Structure formats: C-alpha cells, structure tokens
Tab-separated table of C-alpha atoms and ligand atoms in Angstrom:
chain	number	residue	atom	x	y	z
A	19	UNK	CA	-31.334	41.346	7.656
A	20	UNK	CA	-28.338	41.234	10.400
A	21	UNK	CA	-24.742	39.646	10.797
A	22	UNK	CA	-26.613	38.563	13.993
A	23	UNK	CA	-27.474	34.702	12.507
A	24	UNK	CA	-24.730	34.551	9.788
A	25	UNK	CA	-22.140	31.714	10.552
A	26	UNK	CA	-18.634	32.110	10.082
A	27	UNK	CA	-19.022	29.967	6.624
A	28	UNK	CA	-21.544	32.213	5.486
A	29	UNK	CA	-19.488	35.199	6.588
A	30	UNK	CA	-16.396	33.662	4.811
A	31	UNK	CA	-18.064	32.840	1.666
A	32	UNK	CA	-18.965	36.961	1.279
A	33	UNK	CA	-15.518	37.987	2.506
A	34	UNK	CA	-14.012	35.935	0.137
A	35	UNK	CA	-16.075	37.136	-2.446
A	36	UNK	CA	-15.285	40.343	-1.472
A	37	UNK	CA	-11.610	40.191	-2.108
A	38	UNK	CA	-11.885	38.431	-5.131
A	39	UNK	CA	-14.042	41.542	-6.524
A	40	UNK	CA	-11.434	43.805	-5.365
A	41	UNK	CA	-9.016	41.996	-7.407
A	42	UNK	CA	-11.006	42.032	-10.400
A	43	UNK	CA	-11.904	45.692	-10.039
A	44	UNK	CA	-7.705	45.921	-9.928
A	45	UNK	CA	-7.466	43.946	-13.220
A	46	UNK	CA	-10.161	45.645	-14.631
A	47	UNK	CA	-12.067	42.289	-14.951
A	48	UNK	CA	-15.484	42.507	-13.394
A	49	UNK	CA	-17.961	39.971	-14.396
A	50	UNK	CA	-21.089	41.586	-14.995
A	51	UNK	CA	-23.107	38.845	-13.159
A	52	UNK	CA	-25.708	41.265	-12.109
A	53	UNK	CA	-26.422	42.180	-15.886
A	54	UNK	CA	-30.561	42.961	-16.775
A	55	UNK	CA	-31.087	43.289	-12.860
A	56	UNK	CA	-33.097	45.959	-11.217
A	57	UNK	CA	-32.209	46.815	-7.525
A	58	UNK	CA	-34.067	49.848	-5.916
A	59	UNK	CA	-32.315	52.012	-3.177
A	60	UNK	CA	-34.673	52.829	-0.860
A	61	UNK	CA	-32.470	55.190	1.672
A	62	UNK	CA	-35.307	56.942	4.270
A	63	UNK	CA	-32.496	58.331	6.154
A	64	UNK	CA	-29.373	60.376	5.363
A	65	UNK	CA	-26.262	58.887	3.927
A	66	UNK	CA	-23.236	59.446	2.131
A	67	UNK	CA	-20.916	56.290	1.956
A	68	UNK	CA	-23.559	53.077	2.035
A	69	UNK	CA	-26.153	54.810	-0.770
A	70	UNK	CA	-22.567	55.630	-2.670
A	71	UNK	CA	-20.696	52.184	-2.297
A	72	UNK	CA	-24.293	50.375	-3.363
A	73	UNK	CA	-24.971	52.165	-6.311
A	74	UNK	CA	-21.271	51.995	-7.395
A	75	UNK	CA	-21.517	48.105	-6.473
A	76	UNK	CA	-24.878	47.847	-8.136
A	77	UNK	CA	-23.497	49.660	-11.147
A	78	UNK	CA	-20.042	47.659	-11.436
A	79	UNK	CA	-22.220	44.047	-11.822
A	80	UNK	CA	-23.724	45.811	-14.331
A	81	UNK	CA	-27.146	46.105	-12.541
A	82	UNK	CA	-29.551	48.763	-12.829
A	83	UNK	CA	-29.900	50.687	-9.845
A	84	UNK	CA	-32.849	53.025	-9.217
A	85	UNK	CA	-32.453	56.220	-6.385
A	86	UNK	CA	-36.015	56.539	-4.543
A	87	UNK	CA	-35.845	59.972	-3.150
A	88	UNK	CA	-38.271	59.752	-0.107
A	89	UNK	CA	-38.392	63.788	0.164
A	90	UNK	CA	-40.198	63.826	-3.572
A	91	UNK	CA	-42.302	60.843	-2.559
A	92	UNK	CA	-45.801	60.230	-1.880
A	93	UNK	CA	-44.823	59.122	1.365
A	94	UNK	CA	-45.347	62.621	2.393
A	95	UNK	CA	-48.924	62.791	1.090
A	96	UNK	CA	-49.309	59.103	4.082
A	97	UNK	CA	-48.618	56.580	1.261
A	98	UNK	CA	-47.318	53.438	3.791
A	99	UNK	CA	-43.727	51.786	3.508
A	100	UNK	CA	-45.474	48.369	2.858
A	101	UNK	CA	-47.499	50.157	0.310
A	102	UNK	CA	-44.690	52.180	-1.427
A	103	UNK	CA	-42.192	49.129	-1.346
A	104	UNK	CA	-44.810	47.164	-3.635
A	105	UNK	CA	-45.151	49.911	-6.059
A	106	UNK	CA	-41.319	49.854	-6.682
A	107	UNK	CA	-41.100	45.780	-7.102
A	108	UNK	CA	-44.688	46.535	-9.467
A	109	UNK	CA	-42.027	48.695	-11.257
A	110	UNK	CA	-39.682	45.934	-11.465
A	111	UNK	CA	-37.334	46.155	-8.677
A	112	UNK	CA	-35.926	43.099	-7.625
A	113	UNK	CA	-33.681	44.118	-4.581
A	114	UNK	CA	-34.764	47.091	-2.445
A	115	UNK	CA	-31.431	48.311	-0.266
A	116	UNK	CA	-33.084	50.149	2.937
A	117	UNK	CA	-31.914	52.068	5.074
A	118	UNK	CA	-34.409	53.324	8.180
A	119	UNK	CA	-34.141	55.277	11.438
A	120	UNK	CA	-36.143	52.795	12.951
A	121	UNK	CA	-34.693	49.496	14.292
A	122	UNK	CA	-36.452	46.690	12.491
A	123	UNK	CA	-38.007	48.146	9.816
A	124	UNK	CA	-36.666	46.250	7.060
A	125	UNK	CA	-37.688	43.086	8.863
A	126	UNK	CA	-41.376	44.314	9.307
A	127	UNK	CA	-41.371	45.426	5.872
A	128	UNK	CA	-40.232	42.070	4.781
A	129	UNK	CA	-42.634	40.500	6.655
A	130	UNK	CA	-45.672	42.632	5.088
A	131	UNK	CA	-44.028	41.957	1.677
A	132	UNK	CA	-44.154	38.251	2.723
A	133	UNK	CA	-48.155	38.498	3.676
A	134	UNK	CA	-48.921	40.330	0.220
A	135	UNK	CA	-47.349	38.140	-1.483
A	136	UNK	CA	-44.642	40.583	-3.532
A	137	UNK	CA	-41.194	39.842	-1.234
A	138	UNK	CA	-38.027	40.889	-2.781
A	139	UNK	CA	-35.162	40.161	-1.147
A	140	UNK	CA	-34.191	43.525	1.285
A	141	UNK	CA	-30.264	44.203	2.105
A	142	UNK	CA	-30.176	46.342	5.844
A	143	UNK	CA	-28.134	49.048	4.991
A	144	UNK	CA	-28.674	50.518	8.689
A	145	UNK	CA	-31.548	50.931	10.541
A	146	UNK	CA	-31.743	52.225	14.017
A	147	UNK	CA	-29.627	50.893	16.336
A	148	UNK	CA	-30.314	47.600	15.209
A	149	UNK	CA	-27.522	46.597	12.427
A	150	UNK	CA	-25.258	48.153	9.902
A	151	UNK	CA	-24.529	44.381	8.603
A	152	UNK	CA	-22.470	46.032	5.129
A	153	UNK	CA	-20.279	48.191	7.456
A	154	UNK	CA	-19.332	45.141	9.798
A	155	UNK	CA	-18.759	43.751	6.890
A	156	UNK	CA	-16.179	46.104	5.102
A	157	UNK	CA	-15.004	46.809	8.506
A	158	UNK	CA	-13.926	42.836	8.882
A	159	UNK	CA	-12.662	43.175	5.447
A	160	UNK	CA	-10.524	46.159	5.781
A	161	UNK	CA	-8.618	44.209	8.942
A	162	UNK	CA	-8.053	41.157	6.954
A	163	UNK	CA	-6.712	43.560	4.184
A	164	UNK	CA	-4.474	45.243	6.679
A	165	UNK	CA	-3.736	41.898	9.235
A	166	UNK	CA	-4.101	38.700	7.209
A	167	UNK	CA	-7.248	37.790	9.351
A	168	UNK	CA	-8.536	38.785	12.179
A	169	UNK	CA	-8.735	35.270	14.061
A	170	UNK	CA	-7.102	35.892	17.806
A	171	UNK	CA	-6.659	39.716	16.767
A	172	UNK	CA	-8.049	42.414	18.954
A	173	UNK	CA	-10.725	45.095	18.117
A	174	UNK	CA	-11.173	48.336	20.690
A	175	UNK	CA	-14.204	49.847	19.717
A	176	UNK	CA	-14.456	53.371	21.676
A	177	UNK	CA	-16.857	55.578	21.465
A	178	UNK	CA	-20.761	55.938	21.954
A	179	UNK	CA	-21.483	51.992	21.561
A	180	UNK	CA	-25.259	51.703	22.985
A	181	UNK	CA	-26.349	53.752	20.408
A	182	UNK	CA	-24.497	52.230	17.294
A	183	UNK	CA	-25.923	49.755	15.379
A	184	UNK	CA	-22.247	49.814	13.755
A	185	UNK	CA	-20.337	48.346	16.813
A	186	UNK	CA	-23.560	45.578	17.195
A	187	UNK	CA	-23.220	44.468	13.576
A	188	UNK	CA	-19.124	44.490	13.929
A	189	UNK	CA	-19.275	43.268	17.751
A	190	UNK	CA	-21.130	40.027	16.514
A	191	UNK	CA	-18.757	39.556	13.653
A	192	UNK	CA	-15.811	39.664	14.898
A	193	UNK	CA	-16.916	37.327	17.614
A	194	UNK	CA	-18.447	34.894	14.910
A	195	UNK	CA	-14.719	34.894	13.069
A	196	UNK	CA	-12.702	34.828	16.482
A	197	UNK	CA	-11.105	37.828	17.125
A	198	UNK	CA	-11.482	39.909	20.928
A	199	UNK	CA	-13.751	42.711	20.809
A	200	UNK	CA	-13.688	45.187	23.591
A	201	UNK	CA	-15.913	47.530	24.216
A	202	UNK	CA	-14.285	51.216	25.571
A	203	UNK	CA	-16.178	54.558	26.973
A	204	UNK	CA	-17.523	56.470	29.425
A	205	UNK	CA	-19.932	54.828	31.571
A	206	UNK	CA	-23.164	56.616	29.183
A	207	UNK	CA	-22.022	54.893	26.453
A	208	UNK	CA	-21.128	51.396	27.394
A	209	UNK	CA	-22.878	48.503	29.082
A	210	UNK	CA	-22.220	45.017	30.257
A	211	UNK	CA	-24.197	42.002	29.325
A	212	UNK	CA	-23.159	42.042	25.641
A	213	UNK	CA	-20.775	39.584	25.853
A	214	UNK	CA	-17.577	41.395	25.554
A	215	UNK	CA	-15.096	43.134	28.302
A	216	UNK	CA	-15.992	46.881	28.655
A	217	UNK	CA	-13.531	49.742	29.889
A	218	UNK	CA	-14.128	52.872	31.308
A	219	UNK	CA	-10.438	53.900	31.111
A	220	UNK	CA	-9.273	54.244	27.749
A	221	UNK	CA	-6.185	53.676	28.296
A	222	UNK	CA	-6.610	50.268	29.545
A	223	UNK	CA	-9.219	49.642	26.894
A	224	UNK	CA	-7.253	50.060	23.883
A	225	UNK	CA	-4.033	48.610	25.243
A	226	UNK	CA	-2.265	46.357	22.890
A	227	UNK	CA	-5.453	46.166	20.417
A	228	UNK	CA	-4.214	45.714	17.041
A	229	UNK	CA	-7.150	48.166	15.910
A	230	UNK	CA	-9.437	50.812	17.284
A	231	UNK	CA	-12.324	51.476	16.020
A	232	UNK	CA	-13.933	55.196	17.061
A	233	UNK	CA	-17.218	56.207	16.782
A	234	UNK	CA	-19.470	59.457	16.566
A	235	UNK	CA	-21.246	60.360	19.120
A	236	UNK	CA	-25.021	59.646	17.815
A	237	UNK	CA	-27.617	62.309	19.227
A	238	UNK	CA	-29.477	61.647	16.401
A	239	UNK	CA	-30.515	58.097	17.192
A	240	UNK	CA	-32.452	59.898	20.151
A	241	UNK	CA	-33.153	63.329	19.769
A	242	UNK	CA	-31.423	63.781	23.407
A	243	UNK	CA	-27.846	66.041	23.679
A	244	UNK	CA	-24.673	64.324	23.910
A	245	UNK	CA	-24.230	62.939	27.780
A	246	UNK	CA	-20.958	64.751	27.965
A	247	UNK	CA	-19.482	67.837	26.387
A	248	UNK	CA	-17.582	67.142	22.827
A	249	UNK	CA	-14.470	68.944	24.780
A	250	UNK	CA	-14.894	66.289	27.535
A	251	UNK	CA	-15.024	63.531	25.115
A	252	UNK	CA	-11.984	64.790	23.243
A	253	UNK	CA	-9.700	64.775	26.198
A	254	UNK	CA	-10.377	61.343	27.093
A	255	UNK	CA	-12.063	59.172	24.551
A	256	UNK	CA	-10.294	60.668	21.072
A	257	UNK	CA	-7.737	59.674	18.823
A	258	UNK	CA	-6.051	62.784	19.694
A	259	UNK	CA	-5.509	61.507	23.691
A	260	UNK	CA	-1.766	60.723	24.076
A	261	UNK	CA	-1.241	57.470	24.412
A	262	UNK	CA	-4.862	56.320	23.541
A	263	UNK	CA	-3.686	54.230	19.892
A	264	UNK	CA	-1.112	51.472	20.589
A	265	UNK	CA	1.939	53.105	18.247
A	266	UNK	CA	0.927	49.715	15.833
A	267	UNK	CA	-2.652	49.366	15.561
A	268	UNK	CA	-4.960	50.254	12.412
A	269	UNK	CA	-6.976	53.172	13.411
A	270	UNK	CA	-11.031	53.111	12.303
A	271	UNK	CA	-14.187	55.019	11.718
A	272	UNK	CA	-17.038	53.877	10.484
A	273	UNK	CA	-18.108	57.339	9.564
A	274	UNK	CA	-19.128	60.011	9.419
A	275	UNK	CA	-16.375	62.065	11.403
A	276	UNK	CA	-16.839	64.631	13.976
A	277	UNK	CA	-13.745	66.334	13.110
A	278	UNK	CA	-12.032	67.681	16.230
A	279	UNK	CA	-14.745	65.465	18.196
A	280	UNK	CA	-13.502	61.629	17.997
A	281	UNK	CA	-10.457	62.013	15.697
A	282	UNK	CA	-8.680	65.044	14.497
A	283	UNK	CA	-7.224	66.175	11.192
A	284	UNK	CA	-3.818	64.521	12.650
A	285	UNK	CA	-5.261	61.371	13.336
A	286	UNK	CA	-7.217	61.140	10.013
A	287	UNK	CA	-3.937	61.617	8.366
A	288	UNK	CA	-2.115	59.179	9.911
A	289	UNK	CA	-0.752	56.039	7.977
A	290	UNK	CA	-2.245	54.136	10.854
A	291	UNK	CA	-5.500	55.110	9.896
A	292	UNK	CA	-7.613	53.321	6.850
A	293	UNK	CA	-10.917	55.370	7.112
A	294	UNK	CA	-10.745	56.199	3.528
A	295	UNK	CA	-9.712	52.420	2.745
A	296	UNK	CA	-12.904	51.147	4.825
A	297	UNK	CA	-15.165	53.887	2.171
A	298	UNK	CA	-12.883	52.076	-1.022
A	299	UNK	CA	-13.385	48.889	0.430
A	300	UNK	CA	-17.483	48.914	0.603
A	301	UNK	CA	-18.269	48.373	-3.000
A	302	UNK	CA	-16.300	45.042	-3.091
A	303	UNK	CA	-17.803	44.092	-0.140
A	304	UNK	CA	-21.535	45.432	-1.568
A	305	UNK	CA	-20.826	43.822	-4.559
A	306	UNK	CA	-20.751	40.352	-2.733
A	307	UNK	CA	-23.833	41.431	-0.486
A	308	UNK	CA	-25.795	42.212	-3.780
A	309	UNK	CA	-24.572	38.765	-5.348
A	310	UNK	CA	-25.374	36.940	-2.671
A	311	UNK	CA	-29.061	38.880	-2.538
A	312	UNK	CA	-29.828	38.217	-6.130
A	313	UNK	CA	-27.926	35.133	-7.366
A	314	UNK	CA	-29.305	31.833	-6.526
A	315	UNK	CA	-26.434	30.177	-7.511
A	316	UNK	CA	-24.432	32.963	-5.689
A	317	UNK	CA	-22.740	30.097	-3.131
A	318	UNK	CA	-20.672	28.626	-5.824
A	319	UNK	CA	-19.868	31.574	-7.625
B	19	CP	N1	-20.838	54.542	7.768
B	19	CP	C1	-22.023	54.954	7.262
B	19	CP	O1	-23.043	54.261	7.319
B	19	CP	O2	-21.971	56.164	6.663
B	19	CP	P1	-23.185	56.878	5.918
B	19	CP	O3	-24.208	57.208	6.970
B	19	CP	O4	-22.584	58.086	5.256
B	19	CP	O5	-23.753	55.892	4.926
C-alpha cells in the first residue's frame, strides 16, 4: 500500500527489476510474464501519467487491463467502493490499481475485501496525501539512471510538501536507500518533525543538492486557495529564481506542471531537467510493481 514499510531489499529487488525491463523494452525483448492476467484500473480521481504508464505496463507483460470509468458507474446511483470492487474481481480482475482522493482508501478497501472474503491484491497509485508509492518509485529510478545511485546523494524537494503524498512516498525512500532529503518552502508548506532538515530560504535549501525536485502547488487536496499568490511563489520558490538549481543538479517534477507557476518553459527545456524521462521511466518501474503484485514467484524473477 506505501513505500512507508518497504526495506531497502525489497526496494532494490523492484528497482532492479525496473532497469532490467527498461533494457528489455530497448532490445525489444519483453517477457510476457503477465500473459492470461486480468488487472482492473480503478482511477476515482483524475490522472494522466500513472493510469497511462499502468496500462502501458499492464499491456507490455502482456496482461489484460480493464479502464473502470467511475463517471459511467453505478457509483453515482450509491453503489459502495467495497461493493463495486467485488463486482470487478466477480468479473475476473485479479489486480485492481486505485487511485483515491482520500488518504487510506485503498487500505480500507483492502481490508473490507479481506472481511468478504474476495481480496485481490491493490497497487496505491495515489491517494490523498497519503502515498504516491509508483512515483517515489520512478522518481528513485530516474536518479539512479541519471547518478549511478542515489546512496549519500542529495534530494531538495521544494515546493508545497504537507500536502503531497509525492514528497512522503519519495521522502521515505530515499531515506530507506541513503541519500539526504531536504525539505524546502515557505513556512505554509513545510513542517518539522518529519525527519528531514527543512529550509525556508531556497537558496540555502537547494545548495549543492545533486537534484531538486519541484512540486505543484495542490489546492485540490483541500478545497482551500493557494497560501500565497502563484506570482509570490514564482519569485522565490521556482525553477525560474536565479540561482535556485545548483548549475549541476537533475531538475524534477513529479507532475503535473503549473507552467509559469513552479517551473517555466525554460526550465522544462533544460538538459538538466528529466521530467519527461521520470513519465518514460514509469512503465518499467509499473511493470515491476505489477510483477511483484501478481507473481508469486516474482522475488526470483
Ligand atoms: N505524477 C502524477 O501522479 O501524475 P498524474 O496525476 O497525471 O497521474
């Protein structure tokens, strides 16, 4: 359900198959090890890359991969989760992928799938501001790509952290493999007690990091207005801020971008920045995830 109890052998043992996917999707040599399988993606809020990268990793094992489209549903006539999650696995699916606006829902939905007996295994693809466990993930992967590994490396993540479940899910793994996380931002969007050094001044935050990792500003996650004015954010907290990315570090987004907000069309064309690569780089990494949800044997693959 979370990066948040995943050791660093567990975490190496998907990384690893991770690369060796992306090798094989080089070589044109994919095994189909996911062949006759039926995963459902069950996506109750918006996305563009994780729904994507699934269904292309589904697809690429050779799986069969289903699209529930909630807004067709009979959710909307009060059909439960619990209730509509065992009438796709009475359909056949094997694997639901979830994504939810609520932290914790795929957890309580595992555990009512538990009670029933009908549990399936469920891969978090986001919900709340609990975990994004894929994007950590692809995130690790994409420095590794980039720096070898990312042992004794450092990570700036800037931006509007409390609210991401993206810098949690990336926070914890890039503690778990041994690299320094810092967290950067304006005083709304930070807080102590999480384990890593925070910074106000960006500046001083990103200073010498060998990546920095930006993120959107998430009104969403609480219906509230941004704490401070996109133009206020901009001048201080953006890619575009002179000074703000150490001339040799990898710049990141998790997406999506709020173009003109956290990086500009300058930035997002920089060689420095891998956006794009971190997109490319979640089906490998999904492909691994999927594996690892629907092979038993997936640990010596
Ligand atoms: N990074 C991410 O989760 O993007 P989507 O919301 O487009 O899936």
């Amino acid at each position: 359900m979370g990066i948040e109890g995943l050791n660093a052998p567990s975490l190496r043992l998907i990384l690893d198959r991770a690369h060796a996917h992306a090798d094989d999707i080089q070589t044109g040599s994919v095994e189909p090890t996911l062949a006759g399988r039926f995963i459902c993606s069950l996506f109750l809020e918006d996305s563009t890359r994780t729904r994507l990268s699934f269904e292309t990793a589904a697809r690429r094992l050779g799986a069969e991969i289903i699209r529930f489209d909630a807004s067709t549903s009979s959710l909307s006539k009060g059909e439960s989760l619990l209730d509509t999650a065992q009438t796709l696995i009475a359909g056949g699916a094997e694997c639901l992928v979830m994504r939810h606006a609520s932290s914790g829902a795929p957890a309580h939905l595992n555990a009512g799938l538990v009670r029933t007996g009908h549990a399936v295994p469920i891969v978090n693809a986001g919900d709340g501001m609990h975990e994004h466990p894929t994007q950590a993930l692809l995130d690790v992967y994409t420095l590794e790509r980039r720096l070898g590994t990312v042992e004794g490396k450092t990570v700036a993540i800037i931006g509007d952290i409390n609210r991401s479940r993206v810098a949690r899910s990336l926070t914890i793994a890039l503690g778990t493999l041994g690299a320094h996380v810092r967290h950067v931002g304006p005083r709304a969007f930070v807080r102590e007690g999480l384990g890593v050094p925070v910074f106000n001044d960006p500046i001083e935050g990103t200073r010498g990091a060998d990546a920095v990792c930006f993120l959107r500003i998430q009104t969403e996650r609480t219906g509230r207005a941004a704490y401070l004015p996109n133009t206020a954010f901009r001048a201080l907290y953006s890619g575009s801020r002179e000074g703000l990315i150490p001339e040799n570090a990898i710049i990141m987004h998790p997406g999506p971008v709020n173009r003109g907000v956290e990086l500009d069309a300058k930035t997002l064309e920089d060689p420095r920045c891998v956006v794009l690569d971190q997109v490319a780089n979640g089906v490998p990494v999904r492909m691994a995830v999927l594996e690892r949800a629907l092979l038993d044997e997936w640990g010596e693959a």
